[in-house]
Amino acid sequence: MQTLRPRRGGDILRSDVCGLGSASQVSAALKGLVETGLVAKLGRGIYAKPSALELLGKSTLMADAQARMAHQRALAAKQTRQQRRDPAAIYVRQLAKREGVVFAPTFADIWAQAVTKLAGDEIKSDKIDDLLVALTRAGKLSPRDMTKLVVAHHRSLASKAKLLQNSTSNRGLGWCKA
């Protein structure tokens, strides 16, 4: 409930709370909230606050939720495409494959994610960040090398995001095109 109260929108996606525990824990928590009437289930993985359901209606909330889900899928696909062209990401994936290292979250990782979400922070690691942690834990990278690769990876992501932002902000402005 602590993570659901501050939400502005009325719709709640399962993906909004999936990082707070295992899949079975999240399912049990959502089922309990539905049974107590604190949230209403609209569809598979889509929930709503009862006050918002009453105010906006099921169809509006479903449309908003489906739009958010489509946006999340598009962002994930975009991030995957960006990582394929990122030299640091390519190196990290190849090193992990060569060394046989995969990321397996520890209890401390799951706890840190839950605390971060509860604090309202929007820090999310991607697969490359996770692989870097796994490689360092396995002793295949020094902490210093890990830091260098994290910085290179995030600089690459930031520069690509900036290029994308500039290209989308110039769309529709005919006088800006060369």
XYZ file of N, CA and C in Angstrom:
534
model
N 0.829 -1.198 0.000
C 0.000 0.000 0.000
C 0.865 1.251 0.000
N 2.040 1.173 0.635
C 2.913 2.342 0.682
C 3.366 2.756 -0.705
N 3.551 1.817 -1.604
C 3.964 2.171 -2.954
C 2.784 2.599 -3.818
N 1.581 2.198 -3.467
C 0.410 2.525 -4.277
C -0.203 3.869 -3.914
N -0.114 4.268 -2.660
C -0.735 5.523 -2.225
C -0.260 6.752 -2.987
N 1.061 6.943 -3.174
C 1.503 8.183 -3.811
C 1.307 8.246 -5.323
N 0.828 7.195 -5.929
C 0.661 7.185 -7.388
C -0.407 8.185 -7.818
N -0.083 8.901 -8.876
C -1.008 9.923 -9.387
C -2.149 9.300 -10.171
N -1.798 8.395 -11.068
C -2.822 7.790 -11.905
C -3.637 6.780 -11.126
N -4.756 6.404 -11.674
C -5.616 5.452 -11.000
C -5.301 4.020 -11.332
N -4.588 3.799 -12.453
C -4.284 2.435 -12.847
C -2.963 1.986 -12.228
N -2.895 0.700 -11.934
C -1.707 0.103 -11.337
C -1.376 -1.133 -12.150
N -0.181 -1.170 -12.687
C 0.255 -2.339 -13.438
C 1.055 -3.265 -12.534
N 0.959 -4.531 -12.809
C 1.759 -5.490 -12.046
C 3.241 -5.151 -12.165
N 3.650 -4.661 -13.310
C 5.056 -4.304 -13.514
C 5.486 -3.151 -12.608
N 4.521 -2.368 -12.121
C 4.847 -1.276 -11.200
C 5.315 -1.800 -9.852
N 4.876 -2.982 -9.471
C 5.178 -3.519 -8.145
C 5.955 -4.834 -8.192
N 6.333 -5.290 -9.379
C 6.977 -6.609 -9.485
C 8.343 -6.651 -8.817
N 8.993 -5.529 -8.637
C 10.300 -5.515 -8.009
C 10.265 -5.560 -6.499
N 9.089 -5.579 -5.916
C 8.978 -5.554 -4.461
C 9.060 -6.936 -3.821
N 9.153 -7.961 -4.626
C 9.247 -9.312 -4.090
C 9.237 -10.318 -5.217
N 9.173 -11.570 -4.853
C 9.108 -12.622 -5.871
C 7.736 -12.585 -6.538
N 7.620 -13.289 -7.637
C 6.345 -13.316 -8.369
C 5.210 -13.815 -7.491
N 5.470 -14.852 -6.694
C 4.402 -15.393 -5.844
C 4.036 -14.415 -4.724
N 5.031 -13.703 -4.187
C 4.741 -12.722 -3.138
C 3.907 -11.567 -3.685
N 4.269 -11.099 -4.868
C 3.518 -10.006 -5.487
C 2.091 -10.465 -5.789
N 1.940 -11.683 -6.304
C 0.601 -12.216 -6.582
C -0.235 -12.287 -5.318
N 0.352 -12.791 -4.244
C -0.375 -12.910 -2.978
C -0.755 -11.536 -2.436
N 0.158 -10.580 -2.533
C -0.124 -9.233 -2.033
C -1.244 -8.580 -2.840
N -1.183 -8.697 -4.167
C -2.229 -8.107 -5.007
C -3.574 -8.791 -4.764
N -3.553 -10.118 -4.619
C -4.792 -10.846 -4.342
C -5.403 -10.383 -3.020
N -4.554 -10.190 -2.007
C -5.031 -9.708 -0.709
C -5.619 -8.308 -0.800
N -4.986 -7.440 -1.594
C -5.503 -6.079 -1.761
C -6.845 -6.082 -2.492
N -6.994 -6.989 -3.463
C -8.267 -7.101 -4.186
C -9.354 -7.613 -3.240
N -9.018 -8.635 -2.445
C -10.000 -9.217 -1.527
C -10.464 -8.228 -0.462
N -9.568 -7.342 -0.028
C -9.942 -6.346 0.984
C -10.603 -5.118 0.362
N -10.598 -5.038 -0.964
C -11.244 -3.913 -1.630
C -10.379 -2.673 -1.748
N -9.092 -2.794 -1.446
C -8.204 -1.633 -1.550
C -7.803 -1.342 -2.994
N -7.837 -2.377 -3.836
C -7.655 -2.212 -5.278
C -8.652 -3.108 -5.989
N -8.936 -2.768 -7.231
C -9.849 -3.568 -8.045
C -9.068 -4.132 -9.231
N -9.332 -5.387 -9.570
C -8.660 -6.013 -10.708
C -9.470 -5.715 -11.959
N -8.787 -5.140 -12.962
C -9.462 -4.806 -14.218
C -9.197 -5.841 -15.298
N -8.026 -6.420 -15.260
C -7.641 -7.397 -16.268
C -6.336 -8.031 -15.849
N -5.774 -8.829 -16.732
C -4.528 -9.531 -16.399
C -3.400 -8.520 -16.182
N -2.935 -8.431 -14.943
C -1.836 -7.532 -14.603
C -2.224 -6.067 -14.502
N -3.525 -5.786 -14.529
C -4.006 -4.396 -14.480
C -4.963 -4.243 -13.306
N -4.634 -3.302 -12.444
C -5.427 -3.040 -11.247
C -5.722 -1.542 -11.193
N -6.644 -1.160 -10.321
C -6.989 0.248 -10.189
C -7.410 0.550 -8.761
N -7.232 1.786 -8.386
C -7.749 2.245 -7.105
C -9.260 2.362 -7.252
N -10.032 1.924 -6.272
C -11.493 1.983 -6.388
C -12.013 3.400 -6.626
N -11.396 4.391 -6.012
C -11.852 5.774 -6.211
C -11.666 6.209 -7.661
N -10.538 5.812 -8.266
C -10.291 6.159 -9.666
C -11.237 5.396 -10.582
N -11.528 4.149 -10.238
C -12.445 3.343 -11.035
C -13.830 3.981 -11.056
N -14.242 4.450 -9.908
C -15.554 5.100 -9.801
C -15.567 6.425 -10.564
N -14.482 7.161 -10.482
C -14.406 8.481 -11.103
C -14.212 8.414 -12.615
N -13.293 7.557 -13.078
C -12.919 7.537 -14.496
C -13.593 6.436 -15.301
N -13.934 5.359 -14.663
C -14.552 4.243 -15.374
C -13.525 3.229 -15.836
N -13.996 2.005 -15.992
C -13.113 0.901 -16.341
C -12.476 1.082 -17.717
N -13.230 1.523 -18.702
C -12.693 1.620 -20.067
C -11.563 2.641 -20.157
N -11.705 3.762 -19.468
C -10.663 4.787 -19.481
C -9.394 4.272 -18.808
N -9.549 3.629 -17.666
C -8.392 3.098 -16.948
C -7.712 1.978 -17.734
N -8.495 1.133 -18.372
C -7.916 0.059 -19.192
C -7.131 0.635 -20.359
N -7.685 1.662 -21.003
C -6.998 2.285 -22.133
C -5.679 2.918 -21.677
N -5.708 3.588 -20.535
C -4.487 4.193 -19.995
C -3.452 3.119 -19.661
N -3.898 2.051 -19.040
C -2.989 0.973 -18.648
C -2.378 0.302 -19.874
N -3.191 0.063 -20.885
C -2.681 -0.576 -22.098
C -1.700 0.335 -22.821
N -1.938 1.644 -22.793
C -0.999 2.586 -23.392
C 0.327 2.582 -22.634
N 0.254 2.533 -21.302
C 1.482 2.470 -20.496
C 2.254 1.191 -20.764
N 1.535 0.070 -20.895
C 2.191 -1.203 -21.165
C 2.872 -1.176 -22.535
N 2.215 -0.600 -23.520
C 2.809 -0.491 -24.861
C 4.056 0.396 -24.813
N 3.972 1.472 -24.043
C 5.118 2.378 -23.894
C 6.289 1.658 -23.222
N 6.015 0.866 -22.186
C 7.068 0.111 -21.500
C 7.723 -0.900 -22.443
N 6.905 -1.565 -23.272
C 7.466 -2.519 -24.226
C 8.342 -1.806 -25.256
N 7.901 -0.642 -25.718
C 8.679 0.114 -26.700
C 10.007 0.581 -26.100
N 9.978 1.042 -24.851
C 11.213 1.467 -24.196
C 12.181 0.305 -24.027
N 11.668 -0.849 -23.654
C 12.522 -2.028 -23.486
C 13.150 -2.431 -24.816
N 12.372 -2.382 -25.884
C 12.904 -2.723 -27.205
C 13.955 -1.707 -27.642
N 13.708 -0.441 -27.372
C 14.663 0.612 -27.720
C 15.967 0.434 -26.951
N 15.858 0.124 -25.675
C 17.050 -0.072 -24.856
C 17.861 -1.261 -25.359
N 17.184 -2.314 -25.762
C 17.874 -3.489 -26.296
C 18.606 -3.127 -27.575
N 17.964 -2.358 -28.457
C 18.624 -1.931 -29.695
C 19.838 -1.067 -29.405
N 19.729 -0.166 -28.428
C 20.847 0.710 -28.077
C 22.015 -0.094 -27.539
N 21.737 -1.093 -26.726
C 22.808 -1.878 -26.130
C 23.554 -2.699 -27.173
N 22.896 -3.051 -28.240
C 23.564 -3.825 -29.279
C 24.647 -3.016 -29.971
N 24.521 -1.672 -29.969
C 25.500 -0.816 -30.632
C 26.493 -0.191 -29.655
N 26.332 -0.409 -28.383
C 27.173 0.182 -27.351
C 28.447 -0.658 -27.197
N 29.643 -0.067 -27.477
C 30.881 -0.846 -27.377
C 31.116 -1.442 -25.993
N 30.818 -0.701 -24.938
C 31.013 -1.218 -23.585
C 30.081 -2.405 -23.343
N 28.843 -2.293 -23.796
C 27.880 -3.382 -23.609
C 28.306 -4.623 -24.390
N 28.803 -4.413 -25.592
C 29.270 -5.540 -26.402
C 30.415 -6.249 -25.690
N 31.360 -5.467 -25.177
C 32.500 -6.044 -24.461
C 32.041 -6.829 -23.228
N 31.145 -6.242 -22.458
C 30.675 -6.891 -21.229
C 29.955 -8.197 -21.552
N 29.088 -8.189 -22.564
C 28.372 -9.421 -22.936
C 29.348 -10.504 -23.396
N 30.346 -10.111 -24.206
C 31.323 -11.091 -24.690
C 32.164 -11.649 -23.544
N 32.590 -10.778 -22.624
C 33.386 -11.229 -21.482
C 32.574 -12.187 -20.605
N 31.322 -11.841 -20.337
C 30.472 -12.704 -19.510
C 30.258 -14.058 -20.182
N 30.061 -14.052 -21.481
C 29.862 -15.307 -22.211
C 31.135 -16.147 -22.183
N 32.281 -15.501 -22.432
C 33.560 -16.215 -22.450
C 33.881 -16.822 -21.074
N 33.555 -16.084 -20.010
C 33.870 -16.530 -18.657
C 32.754 -17.389 -18.050
N 31.636 -17.499 -18.745
C 30.524 -18.303 -18.243
C 29.845 -17.692 -17.031
N 29.754 -16.365 -17.011
C 29.188 -15.651 -15.871
C 27.802 -15.136 -16.240
N 26.839 -15.377 -15.368
C 25.492 -14.841 -15.525
C 25.112 -14.134 -14.224
N 24.201 -13.206 -14.325
C 23.758 -12.478 -13.139
C 22.634 -13.242 -12.465
N 22.800 -13.492 -11.183
C 21.757 -14.100 -10.362
C 21.566 -13.174 -9.164
N 20.415 -12.496 -9.078
C 20.233 -11.538 -7.986
C 20.272 -12.218 -6.623
N 20.958 -11.583 -5.708
C 21.012 -12.073 -4.331
C 19.864 -11.452 -3.553
N 19.671 -11.935 -2.346
C 18.641 -11.352 -1.489
C 18.926 -9.866 -1.266
N 20.205 -9.517 -1.118
C 20.584 -8.113 -0.906
C 20.208 -7.254 -2.117
N 20.344 -7.803 -3.320
C 19.955 -7.063 -4.531
C 18.457 -6.797 -4.552
N 17.679 -7.808 -4.233
C 16.219 -7.673 -4.226
C 15.789 -6.689 -3.150
N 16.409 -6.786 -1.985
C 16.098 -5.870 -0.882
C 16.428 -4.434 -1.289
N 17.592 -4.216 -1.897
C 18.001 -2.867 -2.302
C 17.029 -2.285 -3.325
N 16.568 -3.115 -4.257
C 15.591 -2.651 -5.244
C 14.291 -2.241 -4.566
N 13.829 -3.042 -3.626
C 12.578 -2.742 -2.926
C 12.699 -1.460 -2.125
N 13.804 -1.270 -1.429
C 14.010 -0.052 -0.647
C 14.083 1.164 -1.560
N 14.746 1.014 -2.679
C 14.853 2.113 -3.638
C 13.483 2.511 -4.159
N 12.654 1.523 -4.498
C 11.304 1.822 -4.977
C 10.463 2.481 -3.897
N 10.561 1.975 -2.676
C 9.793 2.551 -1.579
C 10.214 3.992 -1.308
N 11.474 4.295 -1.560
C 11.970 5.655 -1.359
C 11.519 6.580 -2.484
N 10.953 6.009 -3.526
C 10.453 6.820 -4.638
C 11.511 7.132 -5.679
N 12.670 6.489 -5.608
C 13.727 6.720 -6.585
C 13.440 5.931 -7.852
N 13.933 6.451 -8.959
C 13.719 5.804 -10.250
C 15.019 5.204 -10.778
N 15.778 4.557 -9.930
C 17.037 3.955 -10.341
C 16.756 2.530 -10.781
N 17.101 2.256 -12.024
C 16.890 0.920 -12.550
C 18.166 0.467 -13.237
N 18.601 -0.722 -12.913
C 19.775 -1.263 -13.590
C 19.300 -2.025 -14.822
N 20.156 -2.026 -15.824
C 19.820 -2.808 -17.009
C 20.644 -4.089 -16.995
N 20.525 -4.874 -18.028
C 21.198 -6.173 -18.066
C 22.717 -6.025 -18.053
N 23.212 -4.960 -18.660
C 24.659 -4.742 -18.687
C 25.159 -4.407 -17.283
N 24.445 -3.556 -16.575
C 24.807 -3.241 -15.187
C 24.833 -4.517 -14.346
N 23.822 -5.350 -14.533
C 23.750 -6.600 -13.779
C 24.920 -7.528 -14.115
N 25.272 -7.609 -15.405
C 26.411 -8.438 -15.803
C 27.718 -7.904 -15.216
N 27.852 -6.585 -15.162
C 29.054 -5.998 -14.571
C 29.173 -6.376 -13.094
N 28.058 -6.355 -12.381
C 28.056 -6.764 -10.971
C 28.463 -8.230 -10.867
N 27.894 -9.076 -11.714
C 28.193 -10.506 -11.673
C 29.665 -10.772 -11.993
N 30.202 -10.065 -12.989
C 31.610 -10.244 -13.352
C 32.534 -9.809 -12.218
N 32.167 -8.740 -11.533
C 32.978 -8.270 -10.411
C 32.888 -9.240 -9.245
N 31.684 -9.722 -8.950
C 31.522 -10.707 -7.868
C 32.313 -11.981 -8.148
N 32.392 -12.360 -9.429
C 33.108 -13.582 -9.799
C 34.613 -13.359 -9.861
N 35.066 -12.122 -9.665
C 36.491 -11.835 -9.697
C 37.059 -11.701 -11.102
N 36.201 -11.555 -12.095
C 36.657 -11.424 -13.486
C 36.954 -9.978 -13.849
N 36.458 -9.029 -13.057
C 36.725 -7.599 -13.241
C 37.109 -7.009 -11.893
N 38.024 -6.069 -11.927
C 38.330 -5.352 -10.688
C 37.252 -4.284 -10.490
N 37.048 -3.825 -9.274
C 36.071 -2.752 -9.052
C 36.371 -1.511 -9.897
N 37.648 -1.228 -10.085
C 38.044 -0.066 -10.895
C 37.620 -0.255 -12.360
N 37.891 -1.454 -12.902
C 37.483 -1.738 -14.282
C 35.963 -1.716 -14.424
N 35.280 -2.240 -13.422
C 33.818 -2.221 -13.442
C 33.318 -0.784 -13.515
N 33.908 0.093 -12.699
C 33.488 1.492 -12.683
C 33.702 2.137 -14.045
N 34.846 1.872 -14.654
C 35.129 2.434 -15.983
C 34.092 1.966 -17.009
N 33.766 0.685 -16.961
C 32.795 0.148 -17.917
C 31.386 0.677 -17.653
N 31.003 0.833 -16.389
C 29.694 1.400 -16.063
C 29.603 2.823 -16.612
N 30.633 3.609 -16.391
C 30.639 4.996 -16.871
C 30.562 5.027 -18.391
N 31.371 4.203 -19.063
C 31.343 4.165 -20.531
C 29.968 3.751 -21.040
N 29.378 2.752 -20.417
C 28.057 2.269 -20.840
C 26.999 3.364 -20.670
N 26.982 4.006 -19.524
C 25.956 5.022 -19.276
C 26.189 6.296 -20.089
N 27.435 6.609 -20.389
C 27.705 7.742 -21.294
C 27.165 7.443 -22.684
N 27.357 6.211 -23.125
C 26.840 5.812 -24.431
C 25.318 5.900 -24.459
N 24.677 5.411 -23.390
C 23.215 5.493 -23.318
C 22.741 6.942 -23.300
N 23.449 7.790 -22.541
C 23.047 9.201 -22.436
C 23.224 9.925 -23.765
N 24.312 9.651 -24.474
C 24.525 10.330 -25.749
C 23.493 9.898 -26.780
N 23.126 8.613 -26.758
C 22.105 8.136 -27.692
C 20.737 8.712 -27.337
N 20.461 8.847 -26.038
C 19.184 9.439 -25.613
C 19.121 10.897 -26.031
N 20.246 11.583 -25.924
C 20.286 13.001 -26.315
C 20.076 13.143 -27.817
N 20.724 12.275 -28.608
C 20.520 12.305 -30.055
C 19.072 12.021 -30.416
N 18.473 11.056 -29.746
C 17.078 10.719 -30.001
C 16.171 11.888 -29.646
N 16.450 12.531 -28.512
C 15.640 13.669 -28.086
C 15.737 14.810 -29.096
N 16.951 15.075 -29.579
C 17.127 16.145 -30.563
C 16.432 15.817 -31.873
N 16.490 14.564 -32.290
C 15.855 14.196 -33.550
C 14.337 14.247 -33.449
N 13.770 13.887 -32.290
C 12.314 13.932 -32.158
C 11.821 15.357 -31.948
N 12.630 16.216 -31.332
C 12.178 17.592 -31.125
C 12.202 18.380 -32.423
N 12.993 17.945 -33.417
C 13.050 18.645 -34.697
C 12.023 18.140 -35.702
N 11.322 17.061 -35.382
C 10.308 16.543 -36.301
C 9.174 17.546 -36.438
N 8.703 17.689 -37.619
C 7.573 18.574 -37.844
C 7.982 20.024 -38.018
N 9.238 20.344 -37.856
C 9.707 21.700 -38.086
C 10.449 21.711 -39.420
N 9.743 22.001 -40.478
C 10.305 21.926 -41.800
C 11.530 22.801 -41.989
N 11.570 23.933 -41.318
C 12.698 24.832 -41.486
C 13.951 24.326 -40.820
N 13.860 23.303 -39.986
C 15.039 22.754 -39.320
C 15.703 21.673 -40.147
N 14.989 21.145 -41.116
C 15.562 20.047 -41.904
C 16.537 20.604 -42.928
N 17.599 19.834 -43.154
C 18.624 20.282 -44.116
C 18.225 19.906 -45.518
